[in-house]
Every structure is written in C-alpha cells, then in structure tokens.
PDB file of C-alpha atoms and ligand atoms in Angstrom:
ATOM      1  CA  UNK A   1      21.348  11.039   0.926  1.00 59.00           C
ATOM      2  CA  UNK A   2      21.928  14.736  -0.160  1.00 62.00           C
ATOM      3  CA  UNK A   3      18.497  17.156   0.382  1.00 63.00           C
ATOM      4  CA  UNK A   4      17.555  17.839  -2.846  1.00 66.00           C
ATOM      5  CA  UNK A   5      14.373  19.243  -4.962  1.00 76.00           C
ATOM      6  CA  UNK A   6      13.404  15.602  -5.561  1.00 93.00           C
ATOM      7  CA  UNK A   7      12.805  14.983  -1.872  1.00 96.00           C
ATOM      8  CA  UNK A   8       9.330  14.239  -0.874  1.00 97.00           C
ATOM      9  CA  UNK A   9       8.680  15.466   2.345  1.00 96.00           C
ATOM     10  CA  UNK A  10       5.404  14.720   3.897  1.00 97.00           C
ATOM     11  CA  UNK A  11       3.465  15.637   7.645  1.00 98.00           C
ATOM     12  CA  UNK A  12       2.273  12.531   8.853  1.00 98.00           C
ATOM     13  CA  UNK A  13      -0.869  14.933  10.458  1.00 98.00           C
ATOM     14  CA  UNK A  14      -2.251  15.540   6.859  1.00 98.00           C
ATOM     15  CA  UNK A  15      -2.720  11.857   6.337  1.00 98.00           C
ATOM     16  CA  UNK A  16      -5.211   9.466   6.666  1.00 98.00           C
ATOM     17  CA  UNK A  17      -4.825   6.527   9.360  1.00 97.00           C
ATOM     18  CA  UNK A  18      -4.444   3.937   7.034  1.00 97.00           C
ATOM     19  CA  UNK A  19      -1.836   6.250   4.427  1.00 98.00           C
ATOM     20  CA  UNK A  20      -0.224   6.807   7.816  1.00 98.00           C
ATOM     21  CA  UNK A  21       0.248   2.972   8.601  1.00 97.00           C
ATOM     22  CA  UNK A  22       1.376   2.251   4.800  1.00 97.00           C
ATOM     23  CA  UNK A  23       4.284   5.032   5.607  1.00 97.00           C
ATOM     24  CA  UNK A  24       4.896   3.238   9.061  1.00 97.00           C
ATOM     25  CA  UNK A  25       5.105  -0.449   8.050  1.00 97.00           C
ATOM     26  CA  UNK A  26       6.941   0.470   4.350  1.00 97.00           C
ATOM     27  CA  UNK A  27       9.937   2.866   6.565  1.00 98.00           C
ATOM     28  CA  UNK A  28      10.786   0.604   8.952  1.00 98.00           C
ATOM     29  CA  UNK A  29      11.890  -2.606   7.889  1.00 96.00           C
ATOM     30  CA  UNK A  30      13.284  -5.471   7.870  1.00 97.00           C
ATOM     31  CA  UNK A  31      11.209  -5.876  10.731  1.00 98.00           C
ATOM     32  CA  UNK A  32      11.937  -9.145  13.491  1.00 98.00           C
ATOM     33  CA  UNK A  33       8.503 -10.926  13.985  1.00 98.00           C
ATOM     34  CA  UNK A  34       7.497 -11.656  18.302  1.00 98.00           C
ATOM     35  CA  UNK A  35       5.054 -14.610  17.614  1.00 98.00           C
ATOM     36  CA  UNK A  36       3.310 -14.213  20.448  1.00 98.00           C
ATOM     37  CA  UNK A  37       2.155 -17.211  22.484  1.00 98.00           C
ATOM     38  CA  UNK A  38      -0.816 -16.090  25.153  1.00 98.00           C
ATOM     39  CA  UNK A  39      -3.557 -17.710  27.108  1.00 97.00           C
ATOM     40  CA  UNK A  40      -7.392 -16.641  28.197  1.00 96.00           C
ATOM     41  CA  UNK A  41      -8.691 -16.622  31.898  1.00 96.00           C
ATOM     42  CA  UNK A  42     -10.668 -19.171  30.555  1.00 95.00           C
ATOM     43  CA  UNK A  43      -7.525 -21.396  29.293  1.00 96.00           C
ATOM     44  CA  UNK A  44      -7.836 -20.780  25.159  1.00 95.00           C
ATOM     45  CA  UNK A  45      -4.805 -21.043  23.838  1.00 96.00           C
ATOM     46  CA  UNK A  46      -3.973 -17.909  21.347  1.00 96.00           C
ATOM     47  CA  UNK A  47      -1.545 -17.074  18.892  1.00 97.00           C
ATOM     48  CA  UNK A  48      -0.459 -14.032  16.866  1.00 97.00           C
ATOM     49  CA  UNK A  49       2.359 -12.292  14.909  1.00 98.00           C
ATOM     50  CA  UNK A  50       3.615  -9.239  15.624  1.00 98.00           C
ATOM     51  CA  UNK A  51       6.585  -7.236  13.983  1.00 98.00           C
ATOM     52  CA  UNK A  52       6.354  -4.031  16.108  1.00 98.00           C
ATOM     53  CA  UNK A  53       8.547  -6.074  18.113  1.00 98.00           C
ATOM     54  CA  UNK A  54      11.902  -5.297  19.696  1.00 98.00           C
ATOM     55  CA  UNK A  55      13.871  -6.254  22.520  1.00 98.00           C
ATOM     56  CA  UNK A  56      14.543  -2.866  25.329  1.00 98.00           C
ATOM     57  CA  UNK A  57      17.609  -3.701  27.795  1.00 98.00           C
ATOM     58  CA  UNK A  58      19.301  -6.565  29.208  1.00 98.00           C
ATOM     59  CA  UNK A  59      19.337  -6.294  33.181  1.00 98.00           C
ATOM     60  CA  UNK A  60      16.247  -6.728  33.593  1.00 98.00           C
ATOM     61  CA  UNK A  61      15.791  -8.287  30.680  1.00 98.00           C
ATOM     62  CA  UNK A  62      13.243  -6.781  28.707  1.00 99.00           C
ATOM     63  CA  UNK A  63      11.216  -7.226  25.314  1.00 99.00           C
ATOM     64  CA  UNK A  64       8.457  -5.468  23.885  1.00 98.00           C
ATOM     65  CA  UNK A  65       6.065  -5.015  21.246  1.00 99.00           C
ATOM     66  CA  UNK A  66       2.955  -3.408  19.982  1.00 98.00           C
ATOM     67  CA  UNK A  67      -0.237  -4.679  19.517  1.00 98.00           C
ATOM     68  CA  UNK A  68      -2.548  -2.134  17.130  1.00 98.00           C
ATOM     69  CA  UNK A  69      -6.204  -1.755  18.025  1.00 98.00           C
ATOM     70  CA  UNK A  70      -8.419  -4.124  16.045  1.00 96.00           C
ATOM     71  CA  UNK A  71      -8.818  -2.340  12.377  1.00 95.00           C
ATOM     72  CA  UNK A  72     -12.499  -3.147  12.386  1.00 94.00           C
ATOM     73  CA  UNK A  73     -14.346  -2.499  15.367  1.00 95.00           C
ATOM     74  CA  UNK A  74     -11.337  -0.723  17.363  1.00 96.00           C
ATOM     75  CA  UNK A  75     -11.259  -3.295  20.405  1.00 97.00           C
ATOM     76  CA  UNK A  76      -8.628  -4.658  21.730  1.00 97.00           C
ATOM     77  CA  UNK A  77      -6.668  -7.750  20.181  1.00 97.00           C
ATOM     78  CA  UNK A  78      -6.861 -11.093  22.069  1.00 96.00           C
ATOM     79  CA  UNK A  79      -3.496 -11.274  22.580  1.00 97.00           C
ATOM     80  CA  UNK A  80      -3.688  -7.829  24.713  1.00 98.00           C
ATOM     81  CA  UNK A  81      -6.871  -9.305  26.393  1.00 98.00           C
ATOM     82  CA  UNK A  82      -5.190 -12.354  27.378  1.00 97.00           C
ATOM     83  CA  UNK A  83      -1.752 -11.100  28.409  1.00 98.00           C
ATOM     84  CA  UNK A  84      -3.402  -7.880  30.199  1.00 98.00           C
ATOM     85  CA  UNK A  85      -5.991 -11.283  32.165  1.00 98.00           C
ATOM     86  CA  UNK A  86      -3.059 -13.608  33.004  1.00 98.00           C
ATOM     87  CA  UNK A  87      -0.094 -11.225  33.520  1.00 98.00           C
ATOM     88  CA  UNK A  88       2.274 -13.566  31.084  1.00 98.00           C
ATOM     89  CA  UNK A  89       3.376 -14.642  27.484  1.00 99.00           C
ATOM     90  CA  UNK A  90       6.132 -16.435  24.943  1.00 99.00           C
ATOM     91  CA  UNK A  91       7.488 -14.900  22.231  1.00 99.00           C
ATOM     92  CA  UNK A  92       8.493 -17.422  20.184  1.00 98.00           C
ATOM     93  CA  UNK A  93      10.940 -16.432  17.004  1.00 98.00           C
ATOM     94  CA  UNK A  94       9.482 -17.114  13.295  1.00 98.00           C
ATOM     95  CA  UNK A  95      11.519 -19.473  11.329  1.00 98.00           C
ATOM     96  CA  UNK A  96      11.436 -19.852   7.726  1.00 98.00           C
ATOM     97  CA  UNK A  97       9.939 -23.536   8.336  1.00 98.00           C
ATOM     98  CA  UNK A  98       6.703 -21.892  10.344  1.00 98.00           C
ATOM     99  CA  UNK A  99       6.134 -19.270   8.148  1.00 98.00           C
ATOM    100  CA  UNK A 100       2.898 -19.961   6.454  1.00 98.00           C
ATOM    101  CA  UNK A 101       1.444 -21.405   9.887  1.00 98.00           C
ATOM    102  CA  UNK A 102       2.647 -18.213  11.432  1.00 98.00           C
ATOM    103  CA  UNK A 103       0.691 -16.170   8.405  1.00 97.00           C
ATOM    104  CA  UNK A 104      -2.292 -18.609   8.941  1.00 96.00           C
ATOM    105  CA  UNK A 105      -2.586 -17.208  12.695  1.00 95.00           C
ATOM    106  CA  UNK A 106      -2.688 -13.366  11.328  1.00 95.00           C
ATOM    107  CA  UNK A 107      -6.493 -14.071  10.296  1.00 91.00           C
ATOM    108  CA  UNK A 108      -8.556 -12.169  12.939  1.00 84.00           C
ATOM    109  CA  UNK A 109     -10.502 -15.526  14.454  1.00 88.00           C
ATOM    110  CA  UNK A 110     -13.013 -15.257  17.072  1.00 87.00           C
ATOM    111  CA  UNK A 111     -11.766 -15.478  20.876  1.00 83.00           C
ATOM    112  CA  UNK A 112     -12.869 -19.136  21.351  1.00 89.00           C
ATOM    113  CA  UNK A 113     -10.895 -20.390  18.450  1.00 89.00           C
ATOM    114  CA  UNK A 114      -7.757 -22.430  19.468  1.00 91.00           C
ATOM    115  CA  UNK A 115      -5.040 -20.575  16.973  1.00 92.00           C
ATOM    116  CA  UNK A 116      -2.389 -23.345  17.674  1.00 96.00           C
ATOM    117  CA  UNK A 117      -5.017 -25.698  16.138  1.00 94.00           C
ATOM    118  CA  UNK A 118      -6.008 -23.677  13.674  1.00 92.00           C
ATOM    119  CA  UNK A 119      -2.299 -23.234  12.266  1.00 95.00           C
ATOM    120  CA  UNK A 120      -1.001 -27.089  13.411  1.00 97.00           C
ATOM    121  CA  UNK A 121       1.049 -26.149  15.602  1.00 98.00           C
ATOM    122  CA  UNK A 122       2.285 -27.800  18.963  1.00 98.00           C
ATOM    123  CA  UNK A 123       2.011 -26.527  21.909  1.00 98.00           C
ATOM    124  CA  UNK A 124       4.495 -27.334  24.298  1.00 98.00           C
ATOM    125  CA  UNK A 125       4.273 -26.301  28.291  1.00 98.00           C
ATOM    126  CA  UNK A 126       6.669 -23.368  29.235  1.00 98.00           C
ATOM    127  CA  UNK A 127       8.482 -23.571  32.333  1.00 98.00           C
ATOM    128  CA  UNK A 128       7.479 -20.756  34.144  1.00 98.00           C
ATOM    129  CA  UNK A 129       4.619 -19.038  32.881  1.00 98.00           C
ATOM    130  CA  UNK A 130       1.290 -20.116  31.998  1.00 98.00           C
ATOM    131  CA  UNK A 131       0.645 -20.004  28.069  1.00 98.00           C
ATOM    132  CA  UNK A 132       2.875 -23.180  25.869  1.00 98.00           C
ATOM    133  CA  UNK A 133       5.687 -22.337  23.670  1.00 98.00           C
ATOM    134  CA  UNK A 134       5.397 -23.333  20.129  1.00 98.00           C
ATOM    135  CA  UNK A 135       7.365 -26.125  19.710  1.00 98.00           C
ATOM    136  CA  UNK A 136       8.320 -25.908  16.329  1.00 98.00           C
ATOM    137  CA  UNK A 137       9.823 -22.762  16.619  1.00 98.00           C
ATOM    138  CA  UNK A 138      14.002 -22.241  17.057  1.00 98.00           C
ATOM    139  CA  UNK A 139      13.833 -19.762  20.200  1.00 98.00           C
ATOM    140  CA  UNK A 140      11.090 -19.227  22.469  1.00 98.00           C
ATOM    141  CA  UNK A 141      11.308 -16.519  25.123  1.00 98.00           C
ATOM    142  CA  UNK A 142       8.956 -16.983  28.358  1.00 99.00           C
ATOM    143  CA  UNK A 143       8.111 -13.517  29.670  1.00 99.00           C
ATOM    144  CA  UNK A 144       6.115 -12.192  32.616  1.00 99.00           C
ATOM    145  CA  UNK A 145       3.885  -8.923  31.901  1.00 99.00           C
ATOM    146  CA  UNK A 146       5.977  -5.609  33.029  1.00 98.00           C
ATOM    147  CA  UNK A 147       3.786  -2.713  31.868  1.00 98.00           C
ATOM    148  CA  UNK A 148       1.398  -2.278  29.445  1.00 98.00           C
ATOM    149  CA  UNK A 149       1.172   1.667  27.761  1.00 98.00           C
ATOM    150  CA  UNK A 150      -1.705   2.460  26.210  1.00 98.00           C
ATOM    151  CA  UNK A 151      -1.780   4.877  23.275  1.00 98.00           C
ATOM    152  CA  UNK A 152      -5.457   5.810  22.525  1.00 98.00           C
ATOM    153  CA  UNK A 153      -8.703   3.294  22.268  1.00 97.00           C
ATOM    154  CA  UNK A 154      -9.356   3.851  18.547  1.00 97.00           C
ATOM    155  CA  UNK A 155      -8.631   2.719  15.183  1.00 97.00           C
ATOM    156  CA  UNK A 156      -4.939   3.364  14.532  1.00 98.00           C
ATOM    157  CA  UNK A 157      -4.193   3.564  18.239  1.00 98.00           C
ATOM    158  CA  UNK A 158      -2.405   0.672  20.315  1.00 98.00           C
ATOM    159  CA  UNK A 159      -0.707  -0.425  23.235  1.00 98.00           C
ATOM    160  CA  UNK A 160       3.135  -1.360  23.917  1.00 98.00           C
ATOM    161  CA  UNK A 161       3.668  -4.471  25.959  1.00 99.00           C
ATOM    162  CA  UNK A 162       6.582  -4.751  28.109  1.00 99.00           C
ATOM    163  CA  UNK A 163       7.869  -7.804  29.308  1.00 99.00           C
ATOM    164  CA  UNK A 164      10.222  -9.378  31.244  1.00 99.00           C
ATOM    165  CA  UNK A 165      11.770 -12.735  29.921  1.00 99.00           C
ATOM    166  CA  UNK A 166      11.953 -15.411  32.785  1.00 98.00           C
ATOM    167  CA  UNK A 167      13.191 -18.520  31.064  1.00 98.00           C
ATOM    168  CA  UNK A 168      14.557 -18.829  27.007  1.00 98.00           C
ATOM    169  CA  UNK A 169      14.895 -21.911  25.313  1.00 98.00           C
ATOM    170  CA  UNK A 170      16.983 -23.039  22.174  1.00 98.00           C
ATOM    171  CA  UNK A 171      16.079 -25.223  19.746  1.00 98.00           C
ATOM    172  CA  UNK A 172      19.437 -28.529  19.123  1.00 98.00           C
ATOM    173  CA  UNK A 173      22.112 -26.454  17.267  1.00 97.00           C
ATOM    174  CA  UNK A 174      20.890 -23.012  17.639  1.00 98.00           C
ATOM    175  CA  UNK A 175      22.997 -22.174  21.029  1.00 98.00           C
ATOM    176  CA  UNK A 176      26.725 -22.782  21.231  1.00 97.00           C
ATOM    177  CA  UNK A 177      28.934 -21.392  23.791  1.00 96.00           C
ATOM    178  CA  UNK A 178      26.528 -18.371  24.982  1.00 96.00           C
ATOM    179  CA  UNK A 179      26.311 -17.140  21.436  1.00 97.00           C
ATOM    180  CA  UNK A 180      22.875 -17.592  19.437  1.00 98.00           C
ATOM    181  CA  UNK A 181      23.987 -19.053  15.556  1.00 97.00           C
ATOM    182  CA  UNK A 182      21.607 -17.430  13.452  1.00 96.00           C
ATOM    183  CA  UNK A 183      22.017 -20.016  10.555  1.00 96.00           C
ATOM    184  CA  UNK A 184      20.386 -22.158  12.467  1.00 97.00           C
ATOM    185  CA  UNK A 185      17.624 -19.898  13.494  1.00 98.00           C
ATOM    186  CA  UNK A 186      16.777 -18.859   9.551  1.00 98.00           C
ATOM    187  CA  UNK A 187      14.843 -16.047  11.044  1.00 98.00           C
ATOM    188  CA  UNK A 188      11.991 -14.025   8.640  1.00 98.00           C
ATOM    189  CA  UNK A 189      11.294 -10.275   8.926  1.00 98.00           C
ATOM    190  CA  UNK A 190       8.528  -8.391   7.622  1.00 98.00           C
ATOM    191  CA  UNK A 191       8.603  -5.852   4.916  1.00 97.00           C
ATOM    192  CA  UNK A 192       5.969  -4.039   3.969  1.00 96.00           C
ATOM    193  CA  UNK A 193       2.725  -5.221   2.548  1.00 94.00           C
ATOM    194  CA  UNK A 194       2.656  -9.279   2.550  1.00 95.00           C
ATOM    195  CA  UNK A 195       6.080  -9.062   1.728  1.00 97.00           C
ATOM    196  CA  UNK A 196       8.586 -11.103   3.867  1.00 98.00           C
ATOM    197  CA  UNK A 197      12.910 -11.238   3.650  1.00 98.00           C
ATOM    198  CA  UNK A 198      15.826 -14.217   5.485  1.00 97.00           C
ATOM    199  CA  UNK A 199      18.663 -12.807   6.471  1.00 96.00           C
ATOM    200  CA  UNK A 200      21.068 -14.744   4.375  1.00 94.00           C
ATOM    201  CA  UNK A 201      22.745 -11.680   2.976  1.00 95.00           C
ATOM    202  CA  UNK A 202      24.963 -10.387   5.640  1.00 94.00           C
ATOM    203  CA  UNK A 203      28.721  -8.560   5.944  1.00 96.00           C
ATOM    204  CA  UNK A 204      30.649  -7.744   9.451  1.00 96.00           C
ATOM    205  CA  UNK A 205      31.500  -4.090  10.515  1.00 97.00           C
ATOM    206  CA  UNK A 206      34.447  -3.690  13.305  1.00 97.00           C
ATOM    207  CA  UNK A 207      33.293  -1.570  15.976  1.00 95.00           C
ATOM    208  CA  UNK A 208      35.181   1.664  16.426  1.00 96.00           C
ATOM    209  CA  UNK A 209      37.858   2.018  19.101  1.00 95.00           C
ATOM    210  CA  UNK A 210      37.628   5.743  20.102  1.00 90.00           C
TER     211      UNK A 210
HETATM  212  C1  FMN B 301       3.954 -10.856  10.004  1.00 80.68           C
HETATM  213  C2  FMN B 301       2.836 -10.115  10.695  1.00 80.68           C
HETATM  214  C3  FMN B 301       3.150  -9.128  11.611  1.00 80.68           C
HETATM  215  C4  FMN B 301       2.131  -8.442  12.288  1.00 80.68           C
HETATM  216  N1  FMN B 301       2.463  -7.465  13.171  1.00 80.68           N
HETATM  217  C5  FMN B 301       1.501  -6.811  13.849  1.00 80.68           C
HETATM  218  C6  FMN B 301       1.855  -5.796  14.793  1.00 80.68           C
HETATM  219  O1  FMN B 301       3.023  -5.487  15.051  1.00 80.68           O
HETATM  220  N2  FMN B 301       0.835  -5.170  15.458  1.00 80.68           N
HETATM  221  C7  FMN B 301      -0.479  -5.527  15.251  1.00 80.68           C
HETATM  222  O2  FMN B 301      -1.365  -4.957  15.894  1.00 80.68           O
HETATM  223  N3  FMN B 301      -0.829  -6.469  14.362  1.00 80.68           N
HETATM  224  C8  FMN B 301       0.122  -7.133  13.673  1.00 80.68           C
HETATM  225  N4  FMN B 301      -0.219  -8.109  12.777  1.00 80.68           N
HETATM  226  C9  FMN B 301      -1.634  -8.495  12.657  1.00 80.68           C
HETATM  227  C10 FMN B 301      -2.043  -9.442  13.797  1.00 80.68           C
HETATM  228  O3  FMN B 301      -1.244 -10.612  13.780  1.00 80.68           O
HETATM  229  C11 FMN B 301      -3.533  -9.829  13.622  1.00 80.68           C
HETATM  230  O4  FMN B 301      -4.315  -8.681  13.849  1.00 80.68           O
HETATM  231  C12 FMN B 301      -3.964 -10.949  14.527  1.00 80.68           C
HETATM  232  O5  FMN B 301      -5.216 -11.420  14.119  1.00 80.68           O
HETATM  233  C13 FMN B 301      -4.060 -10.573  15.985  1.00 80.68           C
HETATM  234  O6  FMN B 301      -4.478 -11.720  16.666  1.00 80.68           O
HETATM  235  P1  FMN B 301      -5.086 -11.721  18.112  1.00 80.68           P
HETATM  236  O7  FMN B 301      -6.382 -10.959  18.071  1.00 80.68           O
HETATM  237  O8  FMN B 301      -5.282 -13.178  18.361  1.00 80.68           O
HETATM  238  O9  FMN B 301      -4.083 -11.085  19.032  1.00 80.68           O
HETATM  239  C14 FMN B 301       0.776  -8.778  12.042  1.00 80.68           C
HETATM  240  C15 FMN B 301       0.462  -9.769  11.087  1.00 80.68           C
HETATM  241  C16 FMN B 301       1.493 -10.417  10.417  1.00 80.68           C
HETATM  242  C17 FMN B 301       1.144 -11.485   9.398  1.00 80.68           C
END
C-alpha cells in the first residue's frame, strides 16, 4: 500500500484504553482461539477463550497467550489465578462444532462456577497435567506453566502465559502421518468485534529457494 494523503496515521498514546483495544483486536486478525482448560487449588474446573494466542518455538515446545486484566474491577482473570495456583493448563483448539459453547464460556462467571457445566461440555482427564481436556474439541494441547510476564495491574494491562506442551492429543482423522489435516480440524478465528471467520478459503505459496 503506497503512503498517500489518505493515510490515517494515529499514536496509540493519544487514545483511550478501550479506542486502543478496538485498534488492537480490529489490526490483528484472523486471530487462532487457545481455549483454555485450567483448574483452582480448590479443584473448580474453569474454562475460557482466548485469541491473544500463539504458539513461540518448537524445542522446547512452547505456546503462549495473553490473558487481559478483568475490564471491570482490574483483577486478575480466573484462568491466570488458576494456572499461576496449579502451575498447569490445556489449550484445547475451537472447532466450528464448539463454537457457541466456547462463546457461552466468555461470560465473566463467578470463581465457583463450573464453566464446563455451564457450556455442556465434557471434561475428559489429561494425561499429564492436572486440569481435563475438553473432549469435544479436535486438538487439545497439555501444557505445564513456563513463565508468566506481567504487564501492569490495571485496566488494559495483562499478563503473557508461557507454556510448555507435555502431551497433544488428536481427535480420529485429524492426524495422519505427522501432519495435522486442517479439514478435519474446521478451526474458527476471531475478528474483531463478535465477529468470527473458518478457514475454508485457502491457496499454497512455494517457499523461496535462495
Ligand atoms: C473468542 C474470544 C476470545 C477472547 N480472547 C481474549 C484474550 O485474548 N484475552 C483476554 O483477556 N480475554 C479474552 N476474551 C475474554 C475472556 O474469554 C473472558 O474475559 C472470560 O470471562 C475470562 O474467563 P476467566 O475469568 O474464567 O479466565 C475472549 C473472548 C472470546 C469470546
């Protein structure tokens, strides 16, 4: 795109937080959705979406993603709470089938509410970590807490979780032959606002060979 007079050209500084989080969510997009499987000290199950989500390197094998302070009151989600209590969590991969459960457990419910109940969703023990995969969902990614970085303790602010994936699991169909087929997976990704896209509209580019 050529520089032009048209341009808009804005400093994020002269904005207010929530302008500034319109500008962040509507630039960067499609966005992949981590829906995030975590448990309390106390053994409530939780469960959250979260599409500042991205996967880091591959040896070790990292993921991470970002959970925003609360909007209201500034505190700390539950799924922070939980992971930053018990040290683990699943990411589990949004299909089109879970969508609307996986919307349902966006509401901001109180601590003691069980979020796989609340959506009807199964939980379904993980392997190696403490807090259940969802069943229903194509790929679920067990991961052990690497490092938490906090970025402020207000409205706005957040935290990046890092962690390290110690077990993945495929749904019948969705793994053949070490590659991932993501027809099978039909994954979502978040736009901006309450808008959602599949990736069913794709093309191949070769790779240079310089
Ligand atoms: C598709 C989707 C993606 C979301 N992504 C994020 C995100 O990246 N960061 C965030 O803080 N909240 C995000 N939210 C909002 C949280 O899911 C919501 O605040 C939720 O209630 C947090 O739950 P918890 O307190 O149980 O962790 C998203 C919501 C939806 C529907």
């Amino acid at each position: 795109m050529n520089q032009t007079a048209e341009m808009v050209h804005i400093d994020p500084d002269t904005l207010t937080n929530q302008e500034r989080y319109k500008l962040l969510i509507g630039s960067i997009l499609p966005r992949p959705i981590a829906f995030v499987s975590s448990i309390s000290a106390d053994g409530i199950l939780n469960l959250a979406p979260y599409s500042f989500f991205t996967g880091v390197c591959s040896t070790p094998l990292i993921v991470c993603f970002a959970p925003m302070r609360r909007s209201v009151d500034g505190e700390k989600k539950d799924t922070l709470r939980n992971i930053e209590a018990v040290g683990e969590f699943v990411v589990n991969v949004v299909s089109e089938e879970i969508a609307e459960p996986m919307n349902l457990t966006s509401g901001e419910y109180p601590a003691d509410v069980d979020e796989f109940k609340a959506a009807g969703l199964t939980p379904l023990p993980s392997e190696k970590v403490k807090p259940p995969r969802v069943a229903e969902s194509p790929i679920q990614m067990e991961c052990v807490l690497h490092q938490v970085v906090e970025l402020g303790d207000h409205i706005g602010s957040g935290s990046l979780v890092l962690g390290r994936v110690v077990a993945i699991h495929y749904a019948p169909g969705v793994y053949e032959n070490g590659r991932v087929i993501t027809s099978k997976v039909k994954p979502i990704a978040r736009l901006a606002g309450t808008s959602y896209a599949r990736v069913t509209d794709t093309f191949d580019l070769a790779r240079p060979v310089v």
